[in-house]
XYZ file of C-alpha atoms in Angstrom:
417
model
C -62.723 -80.055 -59.865
C -63.390 -81.748 -56.484
C -61.064 -84.239 -54.881
C -63.869 -86.842 -54.822
C -64.454 -86.519 -58.593
C -60.778 -86.915 -59.249
C -60.806 -90.164 -57.207
C -63.899 -91.419 -59.164
C -62.147 -90.694 -62.443
C -58.736 -92.084 -61.440
C -57.264 -94.775 -63.656
C -57.261 -97.384 -60.854
C -60.896 -96.803 -59.984
C -62.083 -96.833 -63.578
C -60.188 -100.062 -64.404
C -61.841 -101.750 -61.370
C -65.275 -100.536 -62.493
C -64.648 -101.734 -66.064
C -63.612 -105.222 -64.673
C -66.825 -105.436 -62.538
C -69.140 -104.461 -65.375
C -67.371 -106.840 -67.695
C -67.697 -109.708 -65.175
C -71.412 -109.073 -64.807
C -71.808 -109.202 -68.627
C -75.316 -107.948 -69.481
C -76.916 -106.588 -72.625
C -75.976 -103.532 -74.710
C -77.727 -100.179 -74.211
C -79.193 -98.002 -76.884
C -75.770 -97.373 -78.569
C -75.421 -101.135 -79.255
C -71.838 -101.275 -77.829
C -71.432 -104.610 -76.095
C -69.347 -105.461 -73.040
C -66.790 -107.100 -75.366
C -66.552 -104.050 -77.598
C -66.410 -101.320 -74.899
C -62.672 -101.628 -74.262
C -61.821 -100.542 -77.823
C -64.367 -97.767 -77.680
C -63.020 -96.413 -74.397
C -59.359 -96.515 -75.583
C -60.398 -94.084 -78.359
C -62.927 -91.927 -76.534
C -62.164 -92.011 -72.793
C -59.992 -88.880 -72.564
C -62.814 -86.779 -74.173
C -65.503 -88.429 -71.956
C -63.425 -87.774 -68.816
C -62.956 -84.092 -69.734
C -66.686 -83.707 -70.317
C -67.419 -85.240 -66.861
C -64.817 -82.899 -65.268
C -66.471 -79.796 -66.851
C -70.003 -81.057 -65.966
C -70.791 -81.315 -69.684
C -71.157 -85.079 -69.894
C -74.643 -86.251 -70.882
C -75.506 -89.891 -70.063
C -77.344 -91.825 -72.793
C -81.037 -92.639 -72.238
C -81.686 -96.016 -70.674
C -83.133 -98.758 -72.853
C -86.391 -99.852 -71.214
C -87.395 -103.517 -71.369
C -90.343 -105.144 -69.714
C -89.857 -108.513 -67.964
C -93.037 -110.517 -67.410
C -93.769 -111.291 -63.784
C -95.394 -114.553 -62.525
C -98.469 -112.602 -61.298
C -99.224 -111.355 -64.844
C -97.700 -107.921 -64.368
C -94.333 -106.617 -65.795
C -91.150 -105.461 -64.206
C -89.692 -102.441 -65.955
C -85.988 -102.890 -66.233
C -83.535 -100.261 -67.530
C -80.416 -101.200 -69.519
C -77.933 -98.273 -69.469
C -75.197 -98.210 -72.091
C -72.104 -100.179 -71.053
C -70.053 -96.954 -70.825
C -72.627 -95.447 -68.466
C -72.635 -98.661 -66.396
C -68.873 -98.349 -65.955
C -69.064 -94.707 -64.923
C -71.919 -95.411 -62.510
C -69.966 -98.327 -61.077
C -66.947 -96.021 -60.600
C -69.130 -93.553 -58.672
C -70.592 -96.354 -56.437
C -67.120 -97.660 -55.612
C -65.999 -94.317 -54.182
C -69.344 -93.357 -52.575
C -69.950 -96.697 -50.748
C -67.399 -96.105 -48.018
C -68.777 -92.566 -47.534
C -72.482 -93.540 -47.215
C -72.102 -96.892 -45.373
C -71.575 -95.356 -41.897
C -74.924 -93.532 -42.197
C -76.950 -96.725 -42.848
C -78.895 -98.756 -40.306
C -77.725 -102.137 -39.024
C -81.208 -103.496 -39.838
C -80.827 -102.735 -43.563
C -79.453 -105.731 -45.568
C -79.970 -105.074 -49.304
C -77.194 -104.042 -51.767
C -74.567 -103.458 -49.058
C -71.077 -104.928 -48.597
C -70.981 -108.161 -46.533
C -74.761 -108.176 -46.200
C -77.283 -110.495 -47.729
C -80.955 -111.567 -47.578
C -80.315 -114.491 -45.254
C -79.104 -112.138 -42.446
C -82.452 -110.293 -42.683
C -84.265 -113.604 -42.284
C -82.220 -114.618 -39.232
C -82.872 -111.166 -37.615
C -86.615 -111.555 -38.355
C -86.595 -115.036 -36.741
C -84.992 -113.509 -33.634
C -87.920 -111.046 -33.347
C -90.515 -113.820 -33.848
C -88.858 -115.998 -31.192
C -88.826 -113.051 -28.809
C -92.572 -112.835 -29.104
C -93.022 -110.140 -31.726
C -95.316 -112.160 -33.916
C -97.584 -109.521 -35.534
C -96.035 -108.429 -38.810
C -96.570 -105.098 -40.490
C -95.737 -105.843 -44.144
C -95.237 -102.493 -46.018
C -95.501 -102.473 -49.795
C -94.046 -99.404 -51.502
C -95.813 -99.048 -54.825
C -93.319 -99.265 -57.741
C -90.670 -97.729 -55.503
C -87.892 -97.404 -58.096
C -90.342 -95.634 -60.508
C -91.789 -93.255 -57.938
C -88.820 -91.911 -56.011
C -89.019 -88.040 -55.875
C -85.705 -87.004 -57.396
C -85.495 -83.606 -55.673
C -85.950 -85.172 -52.242
C -83.431 -87.901 -53.149
C -80.837 -85.398 -54.294
C -81.269 -83.348 -51.074
C -80.521 -86.447 -49.062
C -77.491 -87.339 -51.344
C -76.160 -83.794 -50.882
C -76.418 -83.980 -47.091
C -74.158 -87.065 -47.047
C -71.620 -86.605 -49.805
C -71.367 -82.791 -49.854
C -69.724 -82.653 -53.287
C -71.458 -80.584 -55.980
C -69.542 -82.154 -58.919
C -70.544 -85.717 -57.950
C -74.109 -84.614 -57.122
C -74.368 -82.980 -60.582
C -73.293 -86.262 -62.301
C -75.708 -88.373 -60.241
C -78.553 -85.939 -61.093
C -77.809 -86.272 -64.779
C -78.159 -90.054 -64.516
C -81.547 -89.696 -62.824
C -82.721 -87.372 -65.579
C -81.158 -89.249 -68.524
C -84.559 -90.455 -69.709
C -85.568 -93.778 -71.207
C -86.113 -95.212 -74.661
C -89.373 -97.146 -74.831
C -90.069 -98.895 -78.167
C -87.862 -96.430 -79.933
C -89.331 -93.277 -78.332
C -87.649 -91.043 -75.828
C -89.371 -90.374 -72.456
C -88.240 -87.992 -69.779
C -87.584 -89.343 -66.267
C -88.728 -86.693 -63.825
C -89.356 -89.192 -61.038
C -87.703 -92.511 -60.079
C -84.299 -94.112 -60.319
C -83.740 -96.383 -63.326
C -83.860 -100.066 -62.301
C -80.914 -101.826 -63.828
C -78.492 -98.943 -63.286
C -75.470 -99.479 -61.044
C -76.318 -96.382 -58.966
C -79.955 -97.250 -58.228
C -79.336 -99.731 -55.301
C -77.186 -97.280 -53.374
C -79.595 -94.391 -54.076
C -82.517 -96.467 -52.870
C -80.660 -97.083 -49.589
C -79.931 -93.344 -49.174
C -83.696 -92.626 -49.637
C -84.971 -95.439 -47.402
C -82.385 -94.797 -44.727
C -84.710 -92.020 -43.640
C -87.380 -94.662 -43.004
C -84.870 -96.789 -41.080
C -83.990 -93.848 -38.832
C -87.670 -93.114 -38.111
C -88.335 -96.757 -37.233
C -85.323 -96.837 -34.968
C -86.392 -93.552 -33.317
C -89.751 -95.171 -32.542
C -88.021 -98.221 -30.993
C -89.538 -100.598 -33.538
C -88.223 -104.069 -34.486
C -87.747 -104.160 -38.238
C -85.744 -105.523 -41.165
C -85.356 -103.899 -44.578
C -83.979 -105.322 -47.797
C -84.035 -102.733 -50.565
C -87.696 -101.670 -50.672
C -88.972 -104.721 -48.755
C -89.582 -103.735 -45.194
C -91.324 -105.629 -42.383
C -91.876 -104.586 -38.850
C -92.419 -107.130 -35.979
C -94.783 -106.008 -33.261
C -96.031 -107.615 -30.040
C -99.841 -107.215 -30.450
C -102.506 -106.829 -33.107
C -103.595 -103.401 -31.875
C -100.019 -102.079 -31.869
C -99.366 -103.527 -35.291
C -102.448 -101.783 -36.752
C -101.438 -98.483 -35.095
C -97.922 -98.766 -36.464
C -99.154 -99.610 -39.978
C -101.347 -96.464 -40.098
C -98.857 -94.044 -38.642
C -95.798 -95.274 -40.593
C -97.639 -95.397 -43.983
C -98.798 -91.818 -43.427
C -95.233 -90.827 -42.463
C -93.726 -92.423 -45.580
C -96.202 -90.648 -47.906
C -95.876 -87.303 -46.191
C -92.114 -87.119 -45.370
C -90.606 -89.186 -48.211
C -93.235 -88.508 -50.914
C -93.492 -92.217 -51.754
C -96.643 -94.150 -52.619
C -97.934 -96.967 -50.466
C -99.797 -99.852 -52.085
C -102.588 -100.134 -49.479
C -104.012 -103.300 -51.058
C -100.759 -105.136 -50.346
C -99.727 -103.353 -47.128
C -101.142 -105.311 -44.249
C -100.871 -106.710 -40.713
C -100.303 -110.453 -40.906
C -99.162 -113.492 -38.915
C -95.767 -115.075 -39.639
C -97.386 -118.184 -41.153
C -99.069 -115.968 -43.810
C -95.860 -113.961 -44.586
C -93.640 -114.387 -47.636
C -90.439 -112.436 -47.181
C -87.422 -112.554 -49.536
C -88.742 -115.909 -50.842
C -89.023 -117.457 -47.386
C -92.019 -118.690 -45.361
C -92.194 -119.147 -41.575
C -93.502 -122.052 -39.463
C -93.542 -122.711 -35.731
C -91.889 -126.081 -34.802
C -92.691 -126.655 -31.117
C -91.613 -123.462 -29.350
C -89.399 -122.118 -32.094
C -90.070 -120.232 -35.289
C -88.181 -121.475 -38.325
C -87.711 -120.289 -41.904
C -88.128 -122.460 -44.925
C -88.528 -121.779 -48.683
C -92.001 -120.351 -49.337
C -94.353 -122.525 -51.388
C -94.153 -120.029 -54.297
C -90.306 -120.263 -54.264
C -90.502 -124.098 -54.297
C -92.969 -124.017 -57.257
C -90.710 -121.611 -59.150
C -87.701 -123.950 -58.531
C -89.682 -126.963 -59.778
C -90.672 -124.961 -62.920
C -86.994 -124.154 -63.596
C -86.069 -127.892 -63.314
C -88.945 -128.933 -65.454
C -87.911 -126.506 -68.210
C -84.329 -127.904 -68.129
C -85.589 -131.512 -68.315
C -87.848 -131.155 -71.331
C -87.465 -134.164 -73.630
C -87.914 -131.910 -76.648
C -84.858 -129.748 -75.730
C -82.089 -130.722 -78.141
C -78.925 -130.262 -76.071
C -76.084 -132.492 -75.031
C -76.350 -134.403 -71.721
C -73.291 -132.529 -70.393
C -74.752 -129.130 -71.046
C -78.194 -130.132 -69.645
C -76.572 -131.474 -66.422
C -74.319 -128.362 -66.068
C -77.345 -126.059 -66.300
C -79.294 -128.217 -63.872
C -76.426 -128.126 -61.389
C -76.147 -124.319 -61.631
C -79.853 -123.901 -60.832
C -79.793 -126.563 -58.009
C -76.706 -125.092 -56.275
C -77.831 -121.475 -56.657
C -81.289 -122.147 -55.248
C -80.041 -124.286 -52.338
C -77.275 -121.740 -51.531
C -79.881 -119.034 -51.227
C -82.340 -121.073 -49.085
C -79.754 -123.083 -47.128
C -80.726 -121.545 -43.736
C -84.252 -122.959 -44.131
C -85.508 -126.438 -43.265
C -86.233 -128.300 -46.491
C -84.899 -131.832 -46.530
C -88.318 -133.508 -47.188
C -89.121 -131.123 -50.004
C -85.750 -131.740 -51.675
C -86.096 -135.533 -51.407
C -89.441 -135.276 -53.277
C -87.927 -132.911 -55.888
C -84.927 -135.307 -56.364
C -87.192 -138.307 -57.007
C -89.121 -136.374 -59.620
C -85.929 -135.015 -61.230
C -84.462 -138.509 -61.526
C -87.607 -139.775 -63.197
C -87.424 -136.999 -65.793
C -83.731 -137.667 -66.375
C -84.405 -141.446 -66.900
C -87.034 -140.497 -69.518
C -84.476 -138.267 -71.361
C -81.945 -141.118 -71.420
C -84.704 -143.512 -72.637
C -85.540 -141.141 -75.495
C -81.803 -140.766 -76.382
C -81.463 -144.583 -76.641
C -84.096 -144.300 -79.426
C -84.364 -147.879 -80.767
C -85.705 -150.933 -78.990
C -82.401 -152.670 -79.633
C -80.374 -149.890 -77.982
C -82.816 -149.729 -75.000
C -82.622 -153.454 -74.536
C -78.798 -153.384 -74.659
C -78.709 -150.385 -72.250
C -80.889 -152.068 -69.662
C -79.024 -155.315 -69.878
C -75.765 -153.468 -69.350
C -77.251 -151.925 -66.224
C -77.916 -155.496 -64.967
C -81.566 -155.993 -65.894
C -82.629 -159.645 -66.353
C -83.776 -160.423 -69.863
C -87.515 -160.499 -68.979
C -87.276 -157.098 -67.322
C -85.449 -155.493 -70.255
C -88.016 -156.923 -72.692
C -90.875 -155.692 -70.571
C -89.458 -152.073 -70.461
C -88.730 -152.135 -74.206
C -92.314 -153.137 -74.750
C -93.568 -149.773 -73.568
C -91.658 -148.110 -76.422
C -92.261 -144.345 -76.352
C -95.016 -144.405 -73.674
C -92.660 -142.431 -71.475
C -94.797 -142.081 -68.361
C -95.508 -145.817 -68.361
C -91.888 -146.868 -68.969
C -90.746 -144.454 -66.232
C -92.581 -146.608 -63.656
C -90.922 -149.886 -64.748
C -88.300 -151.553 -62.541
C -85.953 -151.674 -65.512
C -85.721 -147.907 -65.957
C -85.131 -147.478 -62.194
C -81.818 -149.298 -62.676
C -80.658 -145.883 -63.868
C -80.080 -145.121 -60.223
C -79.201 -142.034 -58.252
C -75.576 -143.323 -58.139
C -75.344 -143.698 -61.961
C -76.834 -140.236 -62.489
C -74.304 -138.892 -59.947
C -71.439 -140.509 -61.806
C -72.806 -138.804 -64.917
C -72.442 -135.497 -63.010
C -75.983 -134.755 -61.803
C -76.075 -133.059 -58.403
C -78.485 -134.481 -55.857
C -80.473 -131.626 -54.251
C -80.686 -133.416 -50.904
C -77.007 -134.372 -50.779
C -75.938 -130.775 -51.620
C -78.198 -129.361 -48.926
C -77.032 -131.858 -46.276
C -73.349 -131.383 -47.097
């Protein structure tokens, strides 16, 4: 057995893989073994599994296929491998990453160590501010479902040069899927949701990166999202036609020609960001669609009908607020966040009003906040007409500071700090 496979199966590497999969949690695969149960299962079965892998006799379990609804009405097909297979895949990724990384382009930012989406946005802004303001936006049609496996395995072989590891990866590609209880073969594609897929997608699309570099083009790629910045409309159209033909012919991938287009930065949505010109400079900010999605998340967490403690509600709101702002923090968004904050505080006041329930409790609560008697009576008079009571001066005494003391994170303050 190869040295690389021994390193993959080493105790140290497997324990690290187990810890990473456990930290990511996630659902059970088709065998029903959960992340919590897998430790006991492996203690009993790992020696046998390891021997089967060494002898190239290990057979990964089919991936459980689930369909996640998308906001545009379509579905995203997600694969859930068994927890055991996730651990083995993760072990492979850990040992292959240092081998494949030196081959990858500096303009590829997805699923790589010390790289993230924001770096791709900053690089794209550099291109725009250097005058490359015609964007070729390439849409690979259902990339993960359409990757030609033979082409992919040829590219994997060229880099890692290890038949034992290549054999195991190939088995994961061909493991098949269970869809509504029925087995389906996987002759093309890499299963989304598997730990190997992100690295394999980068090996495949590294060929595109090298081609774009050879042509001297300015581009950024994050997973299968690739945009090219060009200096003129004519050049952009020429690049779009030649590159899409090259992708289809050389990589065997499908291009969605209805979504692949030449566009201006103001019309572009890339990795959730939009782009605007402020004076002489191009800037990034959260795209309108991203803002709308954020508002929908906050609205869902501030439903009056959701029976949950205030502590849990605030904790979940804070997670969403911090996560969203951390992602978009390089964008300009102070005005948007001030507007979201105001609306969020209104919804929180209504929740508190509902929790107070009785007129007596509401009167007492407002008086405690410092409302004069007439103001408290006026607000109580609106009873459960929530939108009306939300506009009263009395309810506004539940101020930003009071909500902050209760634990609620202000979007604007978090962004500015």
